Coordinates of C-alpha atoms and ligand atoms in Angstrom, one line a residue:
M5 CA 0.0 0.0 0.0
I6 CA 1.3 3.4 -1.0
R7 CA 0.4 6.4 1.2
R8 CA 1.4 10.0 1.3
L9 CA 3.7 11.0 4.1
S10 CA 2.7 13.7 6.5
E11 CA 4.0 17.2 6.1
A12 CA 6.0 16.9 9.3
T13 CA 7.7 13.7 8.0
V14 CA 8.4 15.2 4.6
N15 CA 10.0 18.2 6.3
R16 CA 12.1 16.0 8.6
I17 CA 13.4 14.1 5.6
A18 CA 14.3 17.3 3.8
A19 CA 15.9 18.6 7.0
G20 CA 18.3 15.6 6.7
E21 CA 19.9 17.3 3.7
V22 CA 19.3 21.0 4.4
V23 CA 20.3 21.1 8.0
E24 CA 22.9 18.4 8.3
R25 CA 24.5 19.9 11.4
P26 CA 24.2 23.1 13.4
A27 CA 26.5 25.0 11.1
S28 CA 24.2 24.4 8.2
A29 CA 21.3 25.9 10.2
V30 CA 23.4 28.9 10.9
K31 CA 24.3 29.2 7.3
E32 CA 20.7 29.1 6.2
L33 CA 19.6 31.7 8.7
V34 CA 22.5 34.1 7.9
E35 CA 21.8 33.7 4.2
N36 CA 18.2 34.7 4.8
A37 CA 19.4 37.8 6.7
L38 CA 21.6 38.7 3.7
D39 CA 18.8 38.1 1.3
A40 CA 16.7 40.5 3.4
G41 CA 19.2 43.3 2.8
A42 CA 20.7 43.3 6.3
R43 CA 23.5 45.7 7.0
A44 CA 24.4 44.0 10.2
V45 CA 24.0 40.3 11.2
D46 CA 24.5 39.2 14.8
V47 CA 24.8 35.6 15.7
M48 CA 24.7 34.0 19.1
V49 CA 25.3 30.3 19.7
E50 CA 25.3 28.1 22.7
G51 CA 26.5 24.5 23.1
G52 CA 27.9 24.2 19.6
G53 CA 24.5 25.3 18.1
L54 CA 22.7 22.3 19.6
G55 CA 21.5 24.4 22.6
L56 CA 20.7 27.7 20.9
I57 CA 21.2 29.5 17.6
R58 CA 20.0 33.1 17.4
V59 CA 20.4 35.2 14.3
A60 CA 19.3 38.8 14.4
D61 CA 19.3 41.1 11.4
D62 CA 18.2 44.6 10.4
G63 CA 16.8 43.6 7.0
H64 CA 13.4 44.3 5.6
G65 CA 11.6 41.9 7.9
I66 CA 8.6 39.6 7.2
A67 CA 5.1 41.0 7.2
P68 CA 2.7 39.4 9.8
Q69 CA 0.5 37.9 7.1
D70 CA 3.6 36.2 5.5
L71 CA 4.9 34.6 8.7
A72 CA 3.0 31.4 8.4
L73 CA 4.1 31.1 4.7
A74 CA 7.7 31.6 5.7
V75 CA 7.7 28.4 7.6
E76 CA 5.8 26.5 5.0
R77 CA 7.6 24.1 2.7
H78 CA 8.5 25.3 -0.8
A79 CA 7.2 28.8 -0.1
T80 CA 9.7 31.6 -1.0
S81 CA 9.7 35.3 -1.9
K82 CA 12.8 34.9 -3.9
L83 CA 12.1 33.1 -7.2
K84 CA 11.2 35.5 -10.0
R85 CA 8.3 34.8 -12.4
S86 CA 8.9 34.7 -16.1
E87 CA 6.5 36.5 -18.5
T88 CA 4.5 33.3 -18.9
G89 CA 4.0 33.2 -15.1
E90 CA 6.4 30.4 -14.5
D91 CA 9.0 30.3 -11.8
D92 CA 12.4 31.1 -13.3
L93 CA 15.1 28.8 -12.0
T94 CA 17.7 30.1 -14.5
F95 CA 18.0 33.6 -12.9
I96 CA 18.8 33.3 -9.2
D97 CA 20.4 36.4 -7.6
T98 CA 19.7 35.5 -4.0
M99 CA 21.3 33.0 -1.6
G100 CA 18.0 31.2 -1.0
F101 CA 15.3 30.1 -3.5
R102 CA 14.2 26.7 -2.4
G103 CA 11.9 27.7 0.4
E104 CA 13.2 24.8 2.5
A105 CA 15.3 26.1 5.3
L106 CA 12.8 27.4 7.8
P107 CA 10.3 24.5 7.5
S108 CA 13.2 22.0 7.8
I109 CA 14.6 23.7 10.9
G110 CA 11.1 24.0 12.4
A111 CA 10.6 20.2 11.8
V112 CA 13.6 19.2 13.9
A113 CA 13.9 21.9 16.5
R114 CA 12.1 24.6 18.5
L115 CA 12.0 27.6 16.1
T116 CA 10.8 31.1 16.9
I117 CA 10.7 34.0 14.5
V118 CA 10.1 37.6 15.6
S119 CA 10.0 40.0 12.8
R120 CA 9.0 43.6 12.0
T121 CA 8.8 45.5 8.7
I122 CA 9.1 49.2 8.4
G123 CA 5.3 49.6 7.7
D124 CA 4.2 47.7 10.8
S125 CA 3.6 49.3 14.2
S126 CA 4.7 46.3 16.1
A127 CA 6.6 43.1 15.6
H128 CA 4.9 39.7 15.2
S129 CA 6.1 36.2 16.0
I130 CA 5.5 32.6 15.1
A131 CA 6.8 29.4 16.7
V132 CA 7.2 25.9 15.2
T133 CA 8.1 23.0 17.5
G134 CA 9.1 19.7 16.0
G135 CA 6.8 20.5 13.0
Q136 CA 3.9 21.8 15.1
L137 CA 2.9 25.2 13.9
G138 CA 1.9 27.9 16.5
A139 CA -0.2 31.0 16.0
V140 CA 1.0 34.4 14.7
G141 CA 0.7 37.2 17.2
P142 CA 2.2 40.6 18.2
A143 CA 5.4 40.3 20.1
P144 CA 8.0 42.6 21.6
F145 CA 11.0 43.4 19.3
P146 CA 14.2 43.2 21.3
H147 CA 16.3 44.9 18.5
L148 CA 17.6 48.4 18.0
A149 CA 16.8 48.4 14.3
R150 CA 13.5 49.8 13.0
S151 CA 12.9 46.7 10.9
G152 CA 14.5 43.2 11.0
T153 CA 14.1 39.6 12.0
I154 CA 15.3 37.6 15.0
V155 CA 15.3 33.8 14.5
E156 CA 15.9 31.6 17.5
V157 CA 16.5 27.9 17.2
R158 CA 16.6 25.8 20.4
D159 CA 17.3 22.1 20.9
L160 CA 18.2 21.4 17.4
F161 CA 17.5 17.8 16.4
F162 CA 15.5 17.1 19.5
A163 CA 12.8 15.7 17.2
T164 CA 15.2 13.5 15.3
P165 CA 17.2 11.7 18.0
A166 CA 19.0 9.6 15.4
R167 CA 20.6 12.6 13.9
L168 CA 21.4 14.0 17.3
K169 CA 23.5 10.9 18.1
F170 CA 25.7 11.6 15.0
M171 CA 26.7 15.0 16.1
K172 CA 30.4 15.6 16.7
T173 CA 31.6 17.3 19.9
E174 CA 30.3 20.7 20.8
R175 CA 33.7 22.0 20.1
A176 CA 33.8 20.6 16.5
E177 CA 30.3 22.1 15.8
A178 CA 31.3 25.4 17.3
M179 CA 34.4 25.5 15.0
A180 CA 32.3 24.6 12.0
I181 CA 29.9 27.5 12.8
T182 CA 32.8 30.0 13.1
E183 CA 34.1 28.8 9.7
I184 CA 30.7 29.3 8.1
I185 CA 30.4 32.8 9.4
R186 CA 33.9 33.5 8.3
R187 CA 33.1 32.5 4.8
L188 CA 29.9 34.5 4.6
A189 CA 31.6 37.5 6.1
M190 CA 34.3 37.3 3.5
A191 CA 31.7 37.2 0.8
R192 CA 30.1 40.4 2.0
S193 CA 32.4 43.0 3.3
D194 CA 29.6 45.6 3.1
V195 CA 27.8 43.9 6.0
A196 CA 28.8 43.9 9.6
F197 CA 29.0 40.5 11.4
S198 CA 29.4 39.4 14.9
L199 CA 29.5 35.9 16.4
I200 CA 29.2 35.1 20.1
Q201 CA 29.7 31.5 21.2
D202 CA 28.8 30.6 24.8
G203 CA 29.2 34.2 25.8
R204 CA 32.6 34.7 24.1
K205 CA 32.9 37.1 21.2
V206 CA 34.7 35.0 18.6
L207 CA 34.3 37.2 15.6
Q208 CA 33.4 40.8 14.9
V209 CA 33.9 42.7 11.7
P210 CA 32.5 46.2 10.9
S211 CA 30.9 47.0 7.6
N212 CA 33.0 48.7 5.0
A213 CA 30.1 50.0 3.0
G214 CA 30.4 53.6 2.0
Q215 CA 34.1 53.7 2.4
L216 CA 35.7 55.4 -0.6
F217 CA 38.5 52.9 -1.1
A218 CA 36.8 49.9 0.4
H219 CA 38.1 46.7 -0.9
G220 CA 38.0 43.2 0.5
Q221 CA 41.6 43.1 1.7
D222 CA 41.0 44.6 5.2
R223 CA 38.1 42.2 5.7
I224 CA 40.4 39.3 4.8
A225 CA 43.1 40.6 7.1
R226 CA 40.5 40.7 9.9
L227 CA 39.2 37.2 9.2
L228 CA 42.3 35.3 8.2
G229 CA 44.9 37.4 10.0
E230 CA 47.5 40.0 8.9
D231 CA 50.1 37.3 8.3
I232 CA 48.0 35.8 5.5
S233 CA 46.6 38.9 4.1
A234 CA 50.0 40.6 3.9
N235 CA 51.4 37.7 1.9
T236 CA 48.9 37.6 -0.9
L237 CA 49.0 39.0 -4.4
P238 CA 45.9 40.7 -5.9
V239 CA 44.3 38.8 -8.8
E240 CA 42.1 40.4 -11.3
A241 CA 41.1 39.0 -14.7
A242 CA 38.1 38.7 -17.0
R243 CA 37.1 36.5 -19.8
E244 CA 33.9 36.9 -21.8
T245 CA 31.2 37.7 -19.3
V246 CA 33.1 36.2 -16.3
M247 CA 35.1 38.4 -13.9
L248 CA 37.6 37.1 -11.4
R249 CA 39.1 39.0 -8.5
G250 CA 40.7 38.2 -5.2
Y251 CA 43.9 37.2 -3.6
A252 CA 46.4 34.4 -4.2
G253 CA 48.7 33.5 -1.3
L254 CA 52.4 33.4 -1.8
P255 CA 53.7 29.8 -1.9
A256 CA 55.5 30.4 1.3
I257 CA 52.3 30.6 3.3
S258 CA 50.9 27.3 1.9
R259 CA 49.2 24.8 4.1
G260 CA 49.2 21.1 4.7
Q261 CA 45.5 21.0 3.9
A262 CA 43.2 22.7 1.5
T263 CA 41.4 24.6 4.4
H264 CA 42.4 28.1 3.4
Q265 CA 40.9 28.1 -0.1
Y266 CA 37.9 30.3 -0.4
L267 CA 35.8 30.5 -3.6
F268 CA 32.7 32.7 -4.0
V269 CA 30.5 32.5 -7.0
N270 CA 28.3 35.6 -7.3
G271 CA 28.8 36.2 -3.6
R272 CA 27.9 32.6 -2.6
P273 CA 30.5 30.6 -0.7
V274 CA 31.2 27.4 -2.8
R275 CA 33.1 24.3 -1.8
D276 CA 34.0 22.1 -4.7
R277 CA 36.8 19.7 -5.4
W278 CA 37.5 21.1 -8.8
F279 CA 38.6 24.4 -7.2
T280 CA 41.3 22.7 -5.2
G281 CA 42.4 21.0 -8.4
A282 CA 42.5 24.3 -10.3
L283 CA 44.6 25.9 -7.6
R284 CA 46.9 22.9 -7.6
A285 CA 47.4 23.4 -11.3
A286 CA 48.0 27.1 -10.9
Y287 CA 50.7 26.5 -8.3
A288 CA 52.1 23.3 -9.8
D289 CA 55.3 25.2 -10.6
V290 CA 56.0 26.8 -7.2
L291 CA 54.6 24.4 -4.7
A292 CA 55.4 20.8 -3.6
R293 CA 52.6 18.4 -4.4
D294 CA 51.5 17.9 -0.8
R295 CA 51.2 21.6 -0.1
H296 CA 48.0 23.6 -0.6
P297 CA 48.0 27.2 -1.5
V298 CA 45.9 29.9 0.3
A299 CA 43.5 31.7 -2.0
V300 CA 40.4 33.9 -1.8
L301 CA 38.7 34.3 -5.1
F302 CA 35.5 35.9 -6.2
L303 CA 33.9 35.0 -9.5
T304 CA 31.2 37.2 -10.9
L305 CA 29.1 36.0 -13.9
P306 CA 25.6 36.4 -15.2
P307 CA 23.2 34.3 -13.1
H308 CA 22.0 32.3 -16.1
E309 CA 25.5 31.0 -16.7
V310 CA 25.7 29.2 -13.4
D311 CA 23.3 26.6 -11.9
V312 CA 23.1 26.8 -8.1
N313 CA 20.4 24.3 -7.9
V314 CA 22.6 21.3 -7.5
H315 CA 22.3 20.4 -3.9
P316 CA 19.9 21.3 -1.1
A317 CA 22.8 22.9 0.8
K318 CA 23.6 25.1 -2.2
T319 CA 27.4 24.8 -1.7
E320 CA 28.0 23.4 -5.1
V321 CA 27.4 25.0 -8.4
R322 CA 27.6 24.0 -12.1
F323 CA 28.9 26.3 -14.8
R324 CA 27.7 26.4 -18.3
D325 CA 31.3 26.5 -19.4
P326 CA 33.4 24.9 -16.7
A327 CA 36.6 24.8 -18.9
L328 CA 36.4 28.6 -19.3
I329 CA 36.1 29.1 -15.5
R330 CA 39.0 26.7 -14.7
G331 CA 41.2 28.3 -17.4
L332 CA 40.4 31.8 -16.1
I333 CA 41.4 30.8 -12.5
V334 CA 44.5 28.8 -13.5
G335 CA 45.7 31.4 -16.0
A336 CA 45.1 34.5 -13.8
V337 CA 46.7 33.0 -10.6
R338 CA 49.7 31.5 -12.5
S339 CA 50.4 34.8 -14.2
V340 CA 50.3 36.9 -11.0
L341 CA 52.6 34.4 -9.3
A342 CA 55.0 34.6 -12.2
S343 CA 54.9 38.3 -12.8
S344 CA 54.9 39.5 -9.2
G345 CA 58.7 39.5 -9.1
P346 CA 60.3 39.1 -5.7
K347 CA 57.9 39.8 -2.9
P348 CA 59.3 39.2 0.5
V349 CA 57.6 37.0 2.9
T350 CA 56.8 39.1 5.9
T351 CA 55.4 36.5 8.2
M352 CA 58.9 35.4 9.2
A353 CA 59.8 38.9 10.1
A354 CA 56.7 39.3 12.1
T355 CA 57.3 36.0 13.9
A356 CA 60.9 36.9 14.5
L357 CA 59.8 40.2 15.9
R358 CA 57.2 38.6 18.2
G359 CA 59.7 36.0 19.4
L360 CA 62.2 38.8 20.2
S361 CA 59.7 41.1 21.8
D362 CA 58.5 38.2 24.0
S363 CA 61.9 38.1 25.7
A364 CA 62.2 41.8 26.0
S365 CA 62.4 43.6 29.3
P366 CA 60.1 46.5 29.8
F367 CA 63.0 48.8 28.9
G368 CA 63.9 47.2 25.7
F369 CA 66.1 44.2 25.1
E370 CA 68.6 42.5 27.2
P371 CA 71.7 42.0 25.1
L372 CA 73.4 40.0 27.8
R373 CA 70.7 37.4 27.7
F374 CA 71.0 37.1 24.0
G375 CA 74.7 36.8 24.2
R376 CA 74.3 33.9 26.6
Q377 CA 71.7 32.2 24.5
I378 CA 73.8 32.3 21.4
A379 CA 76.8 31.0 23.3
Q380 CA 74.7 28.1 24.7
A381 CA 73.2 27.3 21.4
S382 CA 76.7 26.8 20.0
G383 CA 77.7 24.6 22.9
A384 CA 80.2 27.1 24.2
G385 CA 78.9 27.4 27.8
D386 CA 78.4 30.7 29.5
D387 CA 81.4 32.5 28.0
P388 CA 80.5 34.2 24.7
V389 CA 84.0 34.6 23.5
P390 CA 84.8 31.0 22.4
A391 CA 81.5 31.0 20.5
A392 CA 82.6 34.0 18.5
V393 CA 85.9 32.4 17.8
A394 CA 84.2 29.2 16.7
F395 CA 82.0 31.2 14.4
L396 CA 85.1 32.8 12.7
D397 CA 86.7 29.4 12.2
A398 CA 83.7 28.0 10.5
Q399 CA 84.0 30.6 7.7
P400 CA 85.4 29.0 4.6
Q401 CA 87.7 32.0 3.9
G402 CA 88.6 32.2 7.6
R403 CA 87.7 35.8 7.8
N404 CA 84.8 37.7 9.3
P405 CA 82.3 38.0 6.4
S406 CA 80.7 41.1 7.9
V407 CA 83.9 43.0 7.2
A408 CA 84.7 41.2 4.0
G409 CA 83.6 44.0 1.7
M410 CA 84.8 46.8 3.8
E411 CA 88.5 46.2 3.6
S412 CA 88.8 48.6 0.7
G413 CA 86.7 51.1 2.5
R414 CA 83.7 50.5 0.3
P415 CA 81.3 47.6 0.1
A416 CA 82.3 46.2 -3.3
S417 CA 85.1 46.4 -5.8
L418 CA 82.8 48.0 -8.3
P419 CA 81.4 51.5 -7.6
A420 CA 78.9 50.8 -4.9
P421 CA 75.3 50.9 -6.3
A422 CA 72.7 52.7 -4.2
A423 CA 70.5 50.3 -2.3
A424 CA 67.4 52.2 -3.5
D425 CA 68.1 51.2 -7.1
F426 CA 67.2 47.5 -6.6
P427 CA 64.2 45.8 -4.9
L428 CA 66.5 43.3 -3.3
G429 CA 69.1 45.9 -2.4
V430 CA 72.9 45.6 -2.4
A431 CA 74.8 42.8 -0.8
R432 CA 76.7 43.8 2.3
G433 CA 78.0 40.4 3.4
Q434 CA 77.5 36.7 3.8
L435 CA 76.7 34.9 7.1
H436 CA 77.6 31.3 7.9
G437 CA 78.5 30.8 4.3
T438 CA 74.8 30.5 3.7
Y439 CA 72.9 33.7 4.0
I440 CA 73.4 36.9 2.0
V441 CA 72.6 40.1 3.9
A442 CA 71.6 43.0 1.6
E443 CA 70.7 46.5 2.4
T444 CA 67.5 47.8 0.7
A445 CA 66.0 51.2 0.3
D446 CA 63.8 50.7 3.4
G447 CA 65.4 47.9 5.4
M448 CA 67.3 44.7 4.7
V449 CA 66.8 41.3 3.2
I450 CA 68.4 38.0 4.1
V451 CA 68.7 35.6 1.2
D452 CA 69.1 31.8 1.5
Q453 CA 71.7 31.4 -1.2
H454 CA 71.0 27.8 -1.9
A455 CA 67.2 28.1 -2.1
A456 CA 67.6 31.2 -4.3
H457 CA 70.1 29.7 -6.7
E458 CA 68.2 26.4 -7.0
R459 CA 65.1 28.4 -8.1
L460 CA 67.2 30.3 -10.7
V461 CA 68.7 27.2 -12.1
Y462 CA 65.2 25.6 -12.3
E463 CA 63.6 28.5 -14.0
R464 CA 66.5 28.6 -16.5
M465 CA 66.1 24.9 -17.3
K466 CA 62.4 25.3 -17.8
A467 CA 62.9 28.3 -20.1
S468 CA 65.4 26.3 -22.2
L469 CA 63.0 23.4 -22.4
S470 CA 60.4 25.6 -24.0
T471 CA 62.8 27.5 -26.3
T472 CA 65.5 25.1 -27.6
G473 CA 63.5 21.9 -27.1
I474 CA 64.4 18.7 -25.4
S475 CA 67.2 16.3 -26.2
R476 CA 65.9 12.8 -27.0
Q477 CA 67.3 9.4 -26.6
T478 CA 66.4 6.5 -29.0
L479 CA 65.6 3.3 -27.2
L480 CA 67.5 0.3 -28.6
I481 CA 64.5 -1.9 -28.4
P482 CA 61.2 0.0 -28.5
E483 CA 59.1 -0.4 -25.4
I484 CA 55.7 -1.8 -26.0
V485 CA 53.0 -0.6 -23.6
E486 CA 49.6 -2.3 -23.6
L487 CA 46.6 -0.1 -23.2
D488 CA 42.9 -0.1 -23.9
P489 CA 42.1 0.9 -27.5
P490 CA 40.5 4.3 -26.7
S491 CA 43.6 5.3 -24.8
V492 CA 45.8 4.2 -27.7
E493 CA 43.7 6.4 -30.0
R494 CA 43.9 9.4 -27.7
L495 CA 47.7 9.0 -27.3
V496 CA 48.4 8.5 -30.9
A497 CA 46.3 11.5 -31.8
R498 CA 48.6 13.7 -29.7
A499 CA 51.9 12.0 -31.0
D500 CA 53.1 15.3 -32.6
E501 CA 52.8 17.1 -29.3
F502 CA 54.6 14.4 -27.4
A503 CA 57.4 14.4 -30.0
K504 CA 57.9 18.1 -29.2
L505 CA 58.4 17.1 -25.6
G506 CA 60.9 14.4 -26.6
L507 CA 58.6 11.4 -26.5
L508 CA 58.3 9.5 -29.8
I509 CA 55.4 7.0 -29.9
D510 CA 53.3 5.2 -32.5
S511 CA 50.5 2.7 -32.4
F512 CA 51.4 -1.0 -32.1
G513 CA 48.2 -2.7 -33.1
S514 CA 44.9 -1.4 -31.6
D515 CA 45.7 -2.0 -28.0
A516 CA 49.3 -1.0 -27.5
V517 CA 51.8 1.8 -28.3
A518 CA 55.4 1.5 -29.1
V519 CA 57.7 4.0 -27.4
R520 CA 60.8 4.7 -29.6
E521 CA 62.4 7.7 -28.1
V522 CA 62.2 9.4 -24.7
P523 CA 63.5 12.7 -23.4
S524 CA 67.0 12.0 -22.2
M525 CA 66.3 13.6 -18.9
L526 CA 63.7 10.9 -18.3
R527 CA 65.6 7.9 -19.6
H528 CA 65.8 6.3 -16.1
L529 CA 62.1 6.7 -15.5
D530 CA 59.5 3.9 -15.6
I531 CA 58.2 4.3 -19.2
K532 CA 55.1 2.1 -18.8
G533 CA 54.1 4.2 -15.8
L534 CA 54.6 7.4 -17.7
I535 CA 52.5 6.2 -20.7
H536 CA 49.7 5.1 -18.4
D537 CA 49.7 8.4 -16.6
L538 CA 49.6 10.2 -19.9
A539 CA 46.6 8.2 -21.0
D540 CA 44.8 8.9 -17.7
D541 CA 45.6 12.6 -18.1
L542 CA 44.2 12.7 -21.6
S543 CA 41.0 10.9 -20.6
E544 CA 40.5 13.2 -17.6
Q545 CA 41.5 16.6 -18.7
G546 CA 42.4 16.3 -22.3
D547 CA 45.9 17.7 -21.7
T548 CA 49.3 16.3 -21.5
G549 CA 50.2 17.7 -18.0
A550 CA 51.9 14.5 -16.8
L551 CA 54.8 14.7 -19.2
T552 CA 55.5 18.4 -18.7
E553 CA 55.1 17.9 -15.0
R554 CA 57.7 15.1 -14.9
L555 CA 60.1 17.0 -17.0
H556 CA 59.7 19.9 -14.6
A557 CA 60.2 17.6 -11.6
V558 CA 63.4 16.3 -13.1
C559 CA 64.6 19.9 -13.7
A560 CA 63.7 20.6 -10.1
S561 CA 65.8 17.8 -8.7
M562 CA 68.7 18.5 -11.1
A563 CA 68.5 22.2 -10.1
C564 CA 68.6 21.2 -6.4
H565 CA 71.8 19.2 -6.9
G566 CA 73.4 21.6 -9.3
S567 CA 73.1 24.8 -7.4
V568 CA 75.4 26.5 -4.9
R569 CA 75.4 24.7 -1.7
A570 CA 74.9 26.3 1.6
G571 CA 78.4 26.8 3.1
R572 CA 80.1 28.1 0.0
G573 CA 81.6 31.5 0.4
L574 CA 80.6 34.0 -2.2
S575 CA 82.3 37.3 -3.2
L576 CA 80.2 40.5 -3.0
D577 CA 80.1 40.6 -6.8
E578 CA 78.8 37.0 -6.9
M579 CA 76.2 37.9 -4.3
N580 CA 75.0 41.0 -6.1
A581 CA 74.8 39.0 -9.4
L582 CA 72.6 36.5 -7.6
L583 CA 70.3 39.3 -6.3
R584 CA 70.0 40.9 -9.7
D585 CA 69.2 37.4 -11.2
M586 CA 66.5 36.9 -8.7
E587 CA 64.9 40.2 -9.5
A588 CA 64.8 39.3 -13.2
T589 CA 63.5 35.8 -12.7
P590 CA 59.8 34.8 -12.3
N591 CA 58.9 32.9 -9.2
S592 CA 62.2 33.7 -7.5
G593 CA 60.5 34.4 -4.2
Q594 CA 60.4 30.8 -3.3
C595 CA 62.5 27.7 -3.9
N596 CA 61.1 24.7 -5.7
H597 CA 59.7 23.3 -2.5
G598 CA 57.7 26.4 -1.8
R599 CA 60.0 27.7 1.0
P600 CA 60.9 31.4 0.8
T601 CA 64.2 32.2 -0.8
F602 CA 64.5 35.5 1.2
V603 CA 62.9 37.4 4.0
A604 CA 62.8 41.1 4.5
L605 CA 63.0 43.3 7.6
K606 CA 61.8 46.8 7.2
R607 CA 63.8 49.6 8.8
A608 CA 60.8 50.4 11.0
E609 CA 60.8 46.8 12.2
I610 CA 64.5 47.0 13.0
E611 CA 63.8 50.2 14.9
R612 CA 61.1 48.5 16.8
L613 CA 63.5 45.7 17.7
F614 CA 65.7 48.3 19.4
G615 CA 62.9 50.1 21.0
R616 CA 63.5 53.2 19.0
K617 CA 59.9 53.3 18.0
Ligands
LIG713 P1 14.3 30.6 1.0 O1 15.4 31.4 1.6 O2 14.8 29.6 0.1 O3 13.3 31.5 0.4 P2 13.6 29.9 3.7 O4 12.8 28.8 4.2 O5 14.9 30.1 4.2 O6 13.5 29.8 2.1 O7 12.8 31.3 4.0 C1 11.4 31.4 3.5 C2 11.0 32.8 3.3 O8 11.0 33.5 4.6 C3 12.0 33.6 2.5 O9 11.7 33.5 1.1 C4 11.8 35.0 3.0 O10 10.8 35.7 2.3 C5 11.4 34.8 4.4 N1 12.5 35.1 5.3 C6 13.2 34.1 6.0 N2 14.2 34.7 6.8 C7 14.0 36.0 6.6 C8 14.7 37.2 7.2 N3 15.7 37.0 8.1 N4 14.3 38.4 6.9 C9 13.3 38.6 6.0 N5 12.6 37.5 5.4 C10 13.0 36.3 5.7
LIG714 MG1 16.7 30.7 3.0

């Protein structure tokens, strides 16, 4: 026997997808506030959202006669009607449109809505408890704003004990809620947000609406921290009707996990695997495979070119032209990374400063203490003098590098260039046979000579790969690699392209290819594995990334072995040549493993160190 389910059951089933956990309820409520034109959204949460969620906004409110509809399933004020009177799902410019959130929450929790519109003399409220609808009536409006809505959700999932059992710890839920608010706050820097969890203010950002030079970066600094925001490069690009802007993190602030990757599509926070993949491709050259870049990117495109109706939680979208979007992101990010020139990582400087100021006395620093620490670190006990001697002995040239250039009374044998002429300044000396210290117009930089040189060699090898081509090596006996016929076809169709990269293949029957020549750089590599990877690449993305990637990987490891080691003494001329090379080379701000090749200390920071400021 087939029977219709009750409204309450239907809502509970829908709630399973729409409000999977407290953070999803918070997301739905804040999105409603934003859709209502709120300028300020205040969120209060207790017990990881399972006790209480309260979202107050100063939006346009809900009229008393609409309150019952607001909590009814599939009722919404947001879908536009086309001329023929049909609901238009192709043009969605609001966060919500499914009319599912409030009824879903009402079905599994105790929900109260108090709302007031500009036109009404008093506020009205409605309550829904585990799907049971209460009456609409006048209510006090505990809000400073003239209009707005306060939604309270208590005892989330009390009506679905099974779901309640699957909740993570309160702490985990609280963190997920903070993350949701952070994403929404990043999407809308024109709106003020606050979040109080168990009485503690965990997030507060003012609105930057109306500011003449408002841009998202100060919001990002507040939400992700100065350390991150100061180490990003602005991205701006457009293709056809799609606009991209935002910030790409320097490789040096990469993460072990893809947690700091934020994508917004028409102001909607979106989480999708392809985005992580696109960023990986954009950073492939400057980041080790297991590191994840930091990025905050906003895509703007006409609503009919993107489908947001993919999942009840609306965190995934489909693009009409996904290849265009991916290409835009990869291309734009890659080019800002390559063209930025050397940009120093300042996090290190900030960390160093913090570390130093921690040990500072209220009157400044205690040089004695430092002296002792250095001496102890080098195993020389309490007396700093032997440590200094040991330091001198360790120098390859047996002389103090800090005076190396000053013997002739000026820093270099050539006429000394002014520090202001070069972004990376003028070399003043070498420390520990490893670090180059240079004076810049507004401070100093310390360069890790090995990391920097490795990057230069790598970039040079890559450049020569693309200009003079690749030397090939003929195999004495062609290697036969068996594959499925479609893969063989795909590979053979691209044979010309492979040949340019040094790989000569042709078909060997319908289900194998014969490999006749390989790039000499790759002659020790597992050829079968390479061919299989190439076939996979072609079937997945239609490009030949695997081969280029491997060639680059080989370049990288050759560069690592072929560049100046730490510990080799350099003359000032050699040091300056290295600095000039770095300035002229793309991506020279980090080594092939994504570590910075140099750090900068501004003069003001040095002055702070000495308590001069
Ligand atoms: P949707 O957002 O998809 O329309 P919801 O169930 O979230 O569905 O909300 C239903 C309706 O209630 C919305 O279309 C809107 O008209 C109204 N509403 C909900 N929250 C608010 C709010 N904070 N301010 C004004 N109106 C609201
Ligand atoms: Mg909604």
